[in-house]
């Protein structure tokens, strides 16, 4: 260990490191990492945060960290924690600010060679037609009643407006709608922040990316999912925008104030939580579900904007483009799920913060198309190297409450990225060295998000596969990207 | 690993976010310096004409929570209405309550900052009194 800590990190095997139960920990911690990824863990606060989460009331099994783990606030990003419904808690910090931030991947009938000659025009058109950037607005402006319908229906609301197909819902986690949403618990401030942000990408690491299938690892599953070599793909990464942030803010403030009254001792205020079954917990869950549904609708709308812009720009008919959603995953969420713990089937509240659900084949919550393969697990990397499509495997149910990683994870801070790229033209480097055409709204975004600001996603998914949480299906190489 | 300023605040490096350290001779100055630091990130407004006045009264369980609530008010006005703080007058402050008058200006779009501050967190939050000064550390989500 490179710093003094109140716990030990014990190697179990090549990809597992345990924090044995010590002091006030209620359960042990478990970090999935190889030797290289562990160096990052040793140099930031993420192991301390895994340790802190292990102190929360009613935590079950282990406090978990996926191989892309890095410091968050309160919970680490890449953290998974499950709680008993009677003794446990719900924590907004365990879900994250951007509630239901997530990723969706769509496939096309196009080959790489058909798109590369048009990539600049296509990316420029997407940049112009998909609202992007700092505080991006200009999305769909709704009144309270219409917004309430979005918050209750999720992706289905967008489909009702003609943005997508009914069959898309089978290809979205939880069918694009978390039940229990209640628009009545949403604050005026959250409505105000979200009122014109539906259908907008946002800033930072959110993106719309065009890529192609560079390599297939599991031909049978790829075939079943309609994936073929050199196939052009579309990936969208965004969430619930300012709406979700305000929901998180509102309830963190209330739970910080309420934790002491409830007798919950917190090693970090950002771990503020409420006991499950209390009015405050129920209200947060209703608000969180509303924000999650906002995010599902947002990604559905974004995909519609991309599809229509793509058809128009390349003068393709829907039949020629054959744009089809492969899957949409949440990676900041808490859900009630049934898992086996010590041989007993128990309903738990599973928090995934910067982690992706990775249910294996035969899981009853999956749509029939994925019940024979396991669900798609979408892992974006950085904008210069690669992203991966994985499938959930049985190991996830044994060790991680059906979870895997969610991305590459930052290697360096934004300031550090700006320092490292001073004087460099990242836009030019991406085009000349990596054949990726980027557009970004922010002047510094491309430098802050340059490829080496992130860990190598290949190392991350390799650990996931070796741990048996999910298996590699295909690797995607980017060719064009718009960022906020 | 810091960007030093001669003002009562500075920014420290953080892997995914922005950490600010502010100081002051008393709580009033500490809170004003923290507000100035956040406003610097949101697009400084002291050169702009104040157009909107807000009377603010806050109550919290501790000085730390009060600081977060204070900064959240400034952030909310910015993120929803594009307002930046031009001036602030703290009329009363204790560890658990605050009354203030905030004067906001409308930020011209061409002065929009590069950074999208999305929230004020409780993570690593500190307000402490040393022999002669108050010190605060707070992390902004970006």
XYZ file of C-alpha atoms in Angstrom:
626
model
C 0.000 0.000 0.000
C 1.380 3.400 -0.893
C -0.360 5.231 1.958
C -1.392 4.582 5.523
C -4.882 3.128 5.761
C -6.945 1.548 8.523
C -7.355 -1.660 6.526
C -5.389 -4.215 4.538
C -5.708 -5.084 0.910
C -5.193 -8.835 0.532
C -4.668 -10.480 -2.849
C -6.968 -13.442 -3.454
C -5.956 -14.182 -7.044
C -4.898 -12.347 -10.221
C -8.071 -10.259 -10.386
C -9.437 -10.105 -6.830
C -8.281 -8.083 -3.820
C -10.086 -8.290 -0.531
C -10.412 -5.769 2.278
C -10.970 -8.115 5.232
C -13.606 -7.045 7.717
C -12.045 -4.805 10.327
C -13.109 -2.100 12.779
C -16.652 -0.939 12.077
C -16.951 -2.723 8.735
C -20.117 -4.790 8.599
C -18.914 -6.809 5.584
C -15.579 -7.282 3.778
C -14.693 -5.310 0.659
C -13.767 -6.838 -2.700
C -11.973 -5.033 -5.497
C -11.657 -6.545 -8.970
C -8.331 -5.466 -10.474
C -5.168 -6.805 -12.017
C -1.757 -5.603 -10.877
C -1.749 -2.645 -13.265
C -5.241 -1.423 -12.406
C -4.523 -1.872 -8.710
C -1.825 0.801 -8.923
C -4.565 3.333 -9.663
C -6.584 2.062 -6.712
C -3.587 2.466 -4.429
C -3.063 6.032 -5.541
C -6.564 7.383 -5.091
C -9.332 7.177 -2.481
C -11.383 4.407 -4.058
C -10.280 1.614 -1.677
C -11.004 3.923 1.274
C -14.454 4.494 -0.180
C -15.063 0.736 -0.569
C -14.068 0.467 3.103
C -16.421 3.316 4.097
C -19.389 1.830 2.234
C -18.823 -1.447 4.113
C -19.807 0.424 7.302
C -23.349 1.259 6.155
C -26.256 -0.400 7.980
C -27.731 -3.523 6.433
C -25.094 -3.991 3.741
C -25.107 -7.582 2.460
C -22.313 -9.736 1.041
C -19.402 -7.434 0.265
C -18.745 -3.808 -0.576
C -17.675 -4.183 -4.204
C -15.512 -2.298 -6.670
C -15.431 -3.043 -10.384
C -12.094 -2.882 -12.252
C -12.775 0.637 -13.558
C -13.157 1.926 -9.995
C -11.920 5.401 -9.143
C -12.621 8.014 -6.504
C -16.127 9.356 -6.351
C -17.716 11.237 -3.535
C -18.934 8.982 -0.777
C -19.282 5.815 -2.815
C -16.523 5.110 -5.335
C -17.350 5.308 -9.023
C -17.420 1.663 -10.025
C -18.981 0.660 -6.707
C -21.726 -1.885 -6.074
C -23.461 -2.419 -2.738
C -26.597 -4.375 -1.845
C -28.736 -3.753 1.225
C -31.189 -5.802 3.241
C -34.742 -4.451 2.990
C -35.338 -4.530 6.765
C -31.988 -3.372 8.119
C -30.517 -1.568 5.146
C -30.466 1.880 3.614
C -30.878 3.738 0.356
C -28.228 6.335 -0.409
C -28.443 9.002 -3.143
C -24.640 9.112 -3.075
C -24.650 5.398 -3.910
C -26.639 6.131 -7.048
C -24.762 9.252 -8.102
C -25.743 12.736 -9.198
C -26.525 11.808 -12.785
C -29.292 9.325 -11.989
C -29.534 6.637 -14.680
C -26.588 7.966 -16.562
C -26.253 5.182 -19.073
C -25.265 3.952 -22.477
C -27.154 2.665 -25.468
C -25.789 0.982 -28.539
C -27.537 0.853 -31.901
C -26.522 -1.243 -34.896
C -26.875 -0.382 -38.568
C -26.789 -2.344 -41.815
C -23.872 -0.215 -43.011
C -20.310 -1.289 -43.499
C -17.414 0.845 -42.323
C -16.383 1.627 -45.911
C -19.818 3.062 -46.637
C -19.605 5.559 -43.768
C -15.956 6.614 -43.526
C -16.119 8.829 -46.665
C -19.114 10.657 -45.121
C -17.936 10.797 -41.522
C -17.151 14.518 -41.366
C -20.487 15.527 -42.822
C -22.295 13.066 -40.596
C -20.575 14.150 -37.366
C -21.018 17.826 -38.277
C -24.733 17.215 -38.857
C -25.096 15.364 -35.557
C -23.258 18.166 -33.807
C -25.652 20.675 -35.328
C -28.870 18.768 -34.688
C -28.328 17.036 -31.354
C -28.178 19.668 -28.583
C -24.749 19.337 -27.021
C -22.592 21.115 -24.502
C -22.462 23.002 -21.262
C -25.942 23.270 -19.791
C -27.238 22.360 -23.237
C -30.831 23.307 -23.740
C -33.047 23.500 -26.754
C -34.471 20.098 -26.145
C -38.167 19.360 -25.840
C -39.890 21.905 -23.603
C -42.802 20.419 -21.660
C -45.349 21.659 -19.193
C -45.694 19.993 -15.781
C -48.397 17.577 -16.918
C -46.405 16.449 -19.928
C -43.253 16.170 -17.835
C -45.133 14.029 -15.321
C -45.955 11.643 -18.169
C -42.247 11.431 -19.087
C -41.285 10.750 -15.492
C -43.849 7.993 -15.182
C -43.497 6.330 -18.581
C -39.790 6.707 -19.417
C -38.751 5.554 -22.888
C -42.332 4.579 -23.730
C -43.291 8.268 -23.622
C -40.836 9.049 -26.416
C -42.070 6.076 -28.433
C -45.664 7.317 -28.044
C -44.477 10.573 -29.644
C -43.168 8.634 -32.652
C -39.543 8.465 -31.548
C -38.763 4.800 -31.864
C -40.450 1.435 -32.069
C -42.451 -0.442 -29.459
C -39.966 -3.298 -29.817
C -37.196 -0.982 -28.529
C -38.582 -1.426 -25.026
C -37.479 -5.081 -24.931
C -33.958 -3.828 -25.578
C -33.776 -1.400 -22.692
C -32.951 -2.288 -19.108
C -36.221 -2.566 -17.149
C -38.044 -1.976 -20.446
C -37.139 1.696 -20.219
C -39.173 2.397 -17.116
C -38.470 2.043 -13.410
C -41.719 1.434 -11.551
C -42.675 3.494 -8.521
C -41.967 6.893 -10.042
C -43.989 9.700 -8.478
C -43.782 13.154 -10.093
C -45.493 14.553 -6.990
C -42.323 14.214 -4.901
C -40.181 16.195 -7.343
C -39.131 19.669 -6.200
C -39.865 22.831 -8.154
C -36.117 23.258 -8.512
C -35.721 19.892 -10.219
C -38.527 20.718 -12.638
C -36.891 24.051 -13.375
C -33.491 22.499 -14.060
C -34.952 19.817 -16.295
C -37.650 21.780 -18.093
C -35.817 22.221 -21.414
C -33.107 19.567 -21.138
C -35.003 16.556 -22.435
C -33.349 15.502 -25.687
C -29.991 17.096 -24.869
C -26.612 15.445 -24.452
C -24.910 17.626 -21.839
C -21.208 18.127 -21.349
C -18.103 16.445 -19.956
C -17.793 12.766 -20.763
C -21.194 12.467 -22.442
C -21.010 11.664 -26.125
C -22.563 10.447 -29.338
C -20.080 8.154 -31.072
C -20.064 6.432 -34.452
C -17.854 3.366 -34.644
C -17.449 0.017 -36.317
C -17.053 -3.566 -35.153
C -13.305 -4.060 -35.214
C -13.141 -7.553 -33.723
C -15.586 -10.263 -32.719
C -14.686 -12.546 -29.793
C -17.864 -14.643 -29.502
C -19.185 -15.384 -32.973
C -22.287 -17.252 -31.870
C -23.560 -14.514 -29.581
C -22.593 -11.825 -32.085
C -24.592 -13.630 -34.752
C -27.603 -13.931 -32.457
C -27.430 -10.213 -31.746
C -26.995 -9.272 -35.430
C -23.403 -8.055 -35.041
C -21.004 -8.542 -37.976
C -17.409 -7.452 -38.745
C -16.981 -3.819 -39.850
C -20.613 -3.078 -39.026
C -21.186 0.582 -38.225
C -22.541 1.290 -34.755
C -23.861 4.236 -32.760
C -23.276 4.698 -29.047
C -24.925 7.343 -26.855
C -23.795 8.182 -23.329
C -25.994 10.560 -21.346
C -28.371 10.604 -18.394
C -30.946 12.630 -16.508
C -29.119 15.966 -16.916
C -29.798 18.775 -14.438
C -33.063 17.159 -13.438
C -31.352 14.131 -11.904
C -28.664 16.270 -10.307
C -31.264 18.361 -8.539
C -33.128 15.275 -7.315
C -29.863 13.993 -5.849
C -29.070 17.397 -4.307
C -32.520 17.695 -2.756
C -32.446 14.308 -1.089
C -28.799 14.396 -0.046
C -29.557 17.581 1.881
C -32.561 16.000 3.552
C -30.712 12.798 4.393
C -27.649 14.612 5.722
C -29.964 16.361 8.137
C -31.880 13.157 8.902
C -29.007 10.696 9.337
C -28.097 11.814 12.846
C -31.738 11.623 13.935
C -31.939 8.081 12.614
C -28.810 7.085 14.509
C -26.791 6.467 11.350
C -23.104 7.308 11.767
C -21.493 8.363 8.511
C -17.759 8.293 7.791
C -18.494 10.807 5.002
C -21.596 13.030 4.681
C -21.848 12.135 1.006
C -22.828 8.630 2.179
C -26.000 10.174 3.612
C -28.796 7.652 3.500
C -32.212 6.738 4.849
C -33.379 3.426 6.215
C -35.387 1.488 3.666
C -39.077 1.503 4.478
C -39.081 5.011 5.932
C -41.042 7.822 4.321
C -37.843 9.601 3.320
C -36.450 6.475 1.651
C -39.727 5.898 -0.184
C -39.778 9.502 -1.393
C -36.224 9.289 -2.659
C -36.959 6.025 -4.473
C -39.999 7.630 -6.127
C -37.922 10.660 -7.146
C -34.961 8.553 -8.278
C -37.278 6.403 -10.409
C -38.729 9.568 -11.954
C -35.238 10.824 -12.817
C -34.289 7.392 -14.170
C -37.321 7.503 -16.450
C -36.334 11.016 -17.588
C -32.968 9.544 -18.595
C -34.524 6.591 -20.437
C -36.723 9.033 -22.378
C -33.727 11.280 -23.001
C -31.654 8.512 -24.604
C -34.652 7.357 -26.642
C -35.125 10.900 -27.979
C -31.407 11.304 -28.650
C -31.370 8.083 -30.649
C -34.316 9.313 -32.718
C -32.520 12.606 -33.421
C -29.403 10.718 -34.477
C -31.308 8.284 -36.703
C -33.268 10.965 -38.546
C -30.170 13.147 -38.956
C -28.189 10.170 -40.242
C -30.816 9.199 -42.814
C -31.063 12.774 -44.052
C -27.319 13.421 -44.177
C -26.413 10.235 -46.041
C -29.692 10.251 -48.014
C -30.624 6.781 -46.806
C -34.057 5.278 -46.300
C -34.864 3.623 -42.960
C -34.673 0.317 -44.799
C -31.174 1.077 -46.059
C -29.864 2.290 -42.698
C -31.679 -0.412 -40.671
C -30.995 1.416 -37.452
C -31.732 -0.979 -34.568
C -31.248 -0.662 -30.842
C -29.072 -3.439 -29.419
C -29.423 -2.440 -25.775
C -29.607 0.399 -23.272
C -28.034 0.057 -19.817
C -28.159 2.175 -16.671
C -24.995 2.700 -14.737
C -26.118 4.996 -11.883
C -29.120 3.407 -10.223
C -30.544 1.565 -7.215
C -32.982 -1.287 -7.779
C -34.857 -3.965 -5.935
C -33.595 -7.303 -7.200
C -33.607 -10.888 -6.009
C -30.209 -12.472 -5.368
C -28.937 -15.581 -3.684
C -27.037 -14.837 -0.480
C -25.532 -17.738 1.495
C -27.844 -20.173 -0.282
C -30.946 -18.110 0.420
C -32.937 -16.141 -2.157
C -33.371 -12.577 -0.898
C -34.836 -9.384 -2.255
C -32.238 -6.631 -1.900
C -31.750 -2.992 -2.789
C -28.756 -3.029 -5.152
C -26.866 0.237 -5.661
C -24.783 0.515 -8.819
C -22.766 3.699 -9.099
C -20.669 3.612 -12.224
C -21.456 -0.059 -12.662
C -23.566 -1.945 -15.190
C -26.090 -4.685 -14.645
C -24.708 -7.893 -16.190
C -27.439 -10.511 -15.862
C -26.516 -13.909 -17.375
C -28.584 -16.141 -19.596
C -31.822 -17.570 -18.183
C -32.316 -14.601 -15.889
C -36.094 -14.072 -15.645
C -35.848 -10.266 -15.873
C -34.327 -10.393 -19.363
C -36.330 -10.176 -22.559
C -36.496 -13.511 -24.446
C -33.892 -12.401 -27.014
C -31.273 -12.071 -24.281
C -32.388 -14.909 -22.070
C -30.417 -17.302 -24.252
C -27.207 -15.261 -24.312
C -27.107 -13.061 -21.209
C -27.750 -9.355 -21.479
C -25.549 -7.017 -23.509
C -23.142 -5.131 -21.237
C -21.981 -1.960 -22.991
C -18.574 -0.646 -21.977
C -17.478 2.624 -23.576
C -13.766 3.324 -23.555
C -12.156 6.577 -24.558
C -12.763 8.440 -27.816
C -9.539 7.306 -29.456
C -9.133 3.625 -28.724
C -12.090 1.285 -28.288
C -15.356 0.343 -26.635
C -16.587 -3.170 -25.887
C -19.782 -5.151 -26.054
C -19.932 -7.890 -23.436
C -22.583 -10.370 -22.331
C -23.482 -11.048 -18.713
C -22.132 -14.325 -17.319
C -23.126 -16.420 -14.276
C -20.185 -15.238 -12.159
C -21.887 -11.864 -11.810
C -24.756 -13.465 -9.898
C -22.342 -15.261 -7.576
C -20.081 -12.357 -6.710
C -21.355 -8.924 -7.767
C -25.141 -8.957 -7.470
C -25.320 -9.241 -11.266
C -22.933 -6.372 -12.026
C -19.860 -5.511 -14.100
C -17.840 -2.407 -14.934
C -19.222 0.637 -16.756
C -16.293 2.108 -18.682
C -12.589 2.691 -18.673
C -12.439 4.968 -15.641
C -10.417 8.166 -15.498
C -6.655 7.804 -15.192
C -5.971 11.482 -14.551
C -7.835 14.568 -13.407
C -9.143 17.099 -15.878
C -6.495 19.582 -14.750
C -3.815 16.966 -15.270
C -5.232 16.177 -18.720
C -5.083 19.866 -19.621
C -1.502 20.066 -18.389
C -0.457 16.997 -20.380
C -2.065 18.282 -23.561
C -0.908 21.890 -23.369
C -0.053 23.104 -26.844
C -1.388 19.944 -28.472
C -4.138 19.911 -31.095
C -6.115 16.894 -29.913
C -8.633 17.280 -32.715
C -5.831 16.983 -35.271
C -4.145 14.113 -33.400
C -7.384 12.137 -33.299
C -7.871 12.583 -37.026
C -4.270 11.932 -38.110
C -3.199 9.241 -35.656
C -6.437 7.461 -34.827
C -8.712 8.239 -37.788
C -11.428 9.622 -35.502
C -13.270 12.822 -36.439
C -14.304 14.708 -33.261
C -16.512 17.717 -32.610
C -16.892 19.234 -29.161
C -18.884 22.175 -27.827
C -16.468 23.095 -25.042
C -13.129 24.677 -25.930
C -11.234 22.405 -23.554
C -13.379 19.271 -23.767
C -11.209 17.363 -26.226
C -8.095 18.012 -24.147
C -9.823 17.061 -20.889
C -11.155 13.910 -22.524
C -8.114 12.961 -24.598
C -7.650 9.174 -24.815
C -4.856 8.837 -22.259
C -6.922 10.651 -19.626
C -8.611 7.253 -19.276
C -7.418 3.804 -18.323
C -7.082 1.289 -21.130
C -10.589 -0.150 -21.371
C -9.080 -3.367 -22.754
C -7.443 -4.040 -19.379
C -10.714 -3.357 -17.577
C -12.849 -5.730 -19.644
C -10.113 -8.354 -19.502
C -10.428 -8.395 -15.700
C -14.217 -8.572 -15.973
C -13.941 -11.583 -18.285
C -11.297 -13.353 -16.204
C -13.444 -12.880 -13.111
C -16.360 -14.510 -14.936
C -18.667 -11.490 -14.587
C -19.192 -10.998 -18.330
C -17.604 -12.223 -21.564
C -16.316 -10.234 -24.497
C -18.527 -10.301 -27.591
C -17.049 -7.555 -29.771
C -14.744 -4.558 -29.810
C -15.835 -1.278 -31.378
C -13.412 1.236 -32.825
C -14.592 4.860 -32.975
C -14.549 6.851 -36.237
C -16.491 9.952 -35.260
C -17.649 11.528 -32.034
C -19.538 14.553 -30.745
C -18.946 15.635 -27.179
C -20.304 18.316 -24.917
C -1.044 20.762 -7.257
C -2.899 23.983 -6.818
C -3.633 27.140 -8.719
C -2.708 29.770 -6.179
C -4.488 33.072 -6.124
C -4.054 36.124 -3.976
C -7.720 35.923 -3.142
C -9.384 34.043 -0.328
C -9.792 30.873 -2.302
C -7.884 28.510 -4.540
C -8.584 25.403 -6.548
C -6.910 22.079 -5.816
C -6.640 19.128 -8.163
C -9.129 16.273 -7.929
C -9.394 13.218 -10.178
C -12.895 13.847 -11.511
C -14.031 17.118 -9.969
C -12.895 20.497 -8.660
C -11.853 20.949 -5.048
C -11.895 24.484 -3.660
C -10.220 25.738 -0.534
C -11.413 29.038 0.916
C -10.350 30.972 3.972
C -11.395 34.051 5.928
C -10.865 35.914 9.159
C -14.386 35.031 10.242
C -17.368 33.079 8.947
C -18.650 36.058 6.985
C -15.405 36.462 5.078
C -15.080 32.704 4.632
C -18.530 32.422 3.069
C -17.936 35.462 0.859
C -14.629 34.046 -0.350
C -16.232 30.671 -1.047
C -18.958 32.441 -3.034
C -16.316 34.365 -4.994
C -14.470 31.141 -5.808
C -17.600 29.418 -7.079
C -18.538 32.530 -9.054
C -15.111 32.505 -10.679
C -15.941 29.039 -12.020
C -19.410 30.091 -13.127
C -18.189 33.231 -14.910
C -17.192 36.167 -12.730
C -19.898 38.810 -12.418
C -18.457 41.694 -10.433
C -17.981 43.799 -13.595
C -21.626 43.351 -14.582
C -24.549 45.479 -13.476
C -26.634 43.777 -10.827
C -30.140 43.180 -12.102
C -31.725 40.826 -9.627
C -31.785 40.999 -5.858
C -32.477 37.989 -3.661
C -33.006 37.964 0.103
C -31.768 34.688 1.482
C -32.334 33.026 4.852
C -30.801 29.608 5.483
C -30.733 27.229 8.421
C -28.601 24.105 8.662
C -27.283 21.607 11.175
C -23.659 22.750 11.012
C -21.346 25.280 9.410
C -20.395 22.699 6.777
C -23.996 22.083 5.766
C -24.668 25.814 5.816
C -21.771 26.389 3.422
C -23.124 23.774 0.989
C -26.619 25.302 1.144
C -25.131 28.777 0.534
C -23.139 27.687 -2.486
C -26.069 25.716 -3.857
C -28.188 28.873 -3.928
C -25.567 30.609 -6.048
C -25.181 27.599 -8.301
C -28.918 27.145 -8.790
C -29.419 30.764 -9.890
C -26.664 30.233 -12.419
C -27.647 26.873 -13.823
C -31.330 27.711 -14.286
C -31.302 31.421 -15.154
C -27.740 32.175 -16.225
C -27.254 34.531 -13.272
C -23.855 35.205 -11.760
C -23.232 36.710 -8.382
C -22.226 40.378 -8.649
C -22.228 41.187 -4.935
C -23.258 39.567 -1.670
C -23.946 41.131 1.698
C -24.095 38.756 4.629
C -26.235 40.418 7.267
C -26.112 37.711 9.903
C -24.246 34.440 10.172
C -23.652 31.720 12.758
C -22.660 28.054 12.481
C -26.258 27.141 11.722
C -27.970 30.116 10.109
C -27.389 32.874 7.636
C -29.191 35.906 6.289
C -27.882 37.606 3.197
C -28.740 39.818 0.270
C -27.490 38.572 -3.074
C -27.208 40.757 -6.148
C -27.093 38.838 -9.382
C -26.158 39.923 -12.891
C -27.107 38.304 -16.171
C -24.068 36.683 -17.718
C -23.632 37.396 -21.431
C -23.504 34.116 -23.377
C -20.047 34.977 -24.757
C -18.720 34.979 -21.185
C -19.930 31.443 -20.497
C -17.224 29.412 -18.756
C -15.695 26.223 -20.103
C -16.600 24.200 -17.045
C -20.073 22.897 -16.349
C -20.410 22.910 -12.571
C -23.191 20.434 -11.899
C -23.389 20.509 -8.135
C -21.878 21.220 -4.733
C -21.050 18.020 -2.861
C -20.686 17.056 0.790
C -17.722 14.846 -0.025
C -14.552 15.785 1.843
C -16.392 18.834 3.173
C -14.534 20.711 5.890
C -15.125 23.984 7.740
C -12.624 24.474 10.531
C -11.369 27.246 12.722
C -7.659 27.558 13.307
C -6.047 30.032 15.698
C -6.673 33.024 13.502
C -8.693 31.964 10.495
C -11.565 29.879 9.209
C -10.806 27.376 6.484
C -13.188 25.449 4.208
C -12.736 22.737 1.616
C -15.528 21.780 -0.745
C -15.750 19.711 -3.923
C -17.816 20.705 -6.960
C -19.218 18.026 -9.227
C -18.394 18.654 -12.889
